[in-house]
Amino acid sequence: MAPSKSEKKSSSTVSYKDALKVGLVCGVVVLVLAIIVTRAWQDGTAFGFAFIYAGAAFVLVSAMACILNWVMRNDTQNEDQTYPILK
């Protein structure tokens, strides 16, 4: 009987949980910087915009990290790649 080729897990990617953590860190950094730059403590509208900027940064960075992670998981031309894409 011929041995069956088992599905090997790719070690070149990180988990989607880590991709979301990267987005969260980026969102917090953008929130702090937006509060400082817009002087949000002086105006309620600027405070609201700071949270909108932080939310947009979180969504965009997390989505991009997840898309890159998905692409690397489905990459078949670099089978010998041993380093993670986001670490």
XYZ file of C-alpha atoms in Angstrom:
87
model
C 0.000 0.000 0.000
C 1.377 3.413 -0.926
C 1.803 5.903 1.901
C -0.638 8.761 1.698
C 0.695 12.285 1.723
C -0.600 13.984 4.839
C -1.629 17.599 4.821
C 1.244 19.561 6.292
C 0.628 22.687 8.263
C 2.460 25.727 6.987
C 4.895 27.184 9.489
C 5.343 30.342 7.437
C 2.197 32.044 8.689
C 0.925 33.379 11.973
C -2.553 32.883 13.388
C -5.411 35.191 12.554
C -5.571 36.022 16.267
C -2.087 37.519 15.997
C -3.160 39.485 12.930
C -5.991 40.997 14.973
C -3.561 41.813 17.787
C -1.423 43.771 15.300
C -4.529 45.697 14.229
C -5.455 46.403 17.843
C -2.006 47.762 18.667
C -2.091 49.949 15.567
C -5.572 51.209 16.473
C -4.493 52.161 19.996
C -1.417 53.971 18.679
C -3.536 55.886 16.160
C -6.048 56.760 18.896
C -3.382 58.206 21.183
C -1.712 60.120 18.363
C -5.031 61.441 17.035
C -6.027 62.664 20.509
C -2.689 64.448 20.886
C -2.523 65.924 17.379
C -6.130 67.144 17.241
C -6.154 68.306 20.898
C -9.280 66.230 21.382
C -9.559 67.181 25.061
C -10.631 70.663 23.915
C -13.354 69.656 21.449
C -15.890 66.835 21.503
C -16.003 66.580 17.723
C -12.259 66.060 17.505
C -12.562 63.401 20.227
C -15.139 61.569 18.112
C -12.964 61.782 15.024
C -10.018 60.358 16.966
C -12.064 57.223 17.701
C -13.175 57.024 14.062
C -9.538 57.209 12.906
C -8.541 54.524 15.413
C -11.388 52.250 14.324
C -10.513 52.698 10.674
C -6.845 51.936 11.373
C -7.795 48.790 13.303
C -10.045 47.524 10.513
C -7.631 48.316 7.692
C -4.503 46.929 9.355
C -6.290 43.800 10.587
C -7.850 43.173 7.180
C -4.528 43.622 5.390
C -2.726 41.316 7.838
C -5.438 38.659 7.466
C -5.342 38.904 3.665
C -1.550 38.575 3.619
C -1.812 35.642 6.018
C -4.399 33.953 3.789
C -2.216 34.487 0.712
C 0.798 32.973 2.442
C -1.222 29.972 3.655
C -2.352 29.257 0.107
C 1.054 29.873 -1.485
C 2.290 26.717 -3.191
C 5.373 27.952 -5.006
C 7.498 28.496 -1.890
C 7.180 25.173 -0.096
C 10.539 25.528 1.670
C 9.757 28.855 3.336
C 10.401 28.527 7.074
C 10.029 32.072 8.404
C 6.721 33.706 9.383
C 5.472 36.675 7.414
C 4.494 38.889 10.361
C 7.124 37.989 12.947
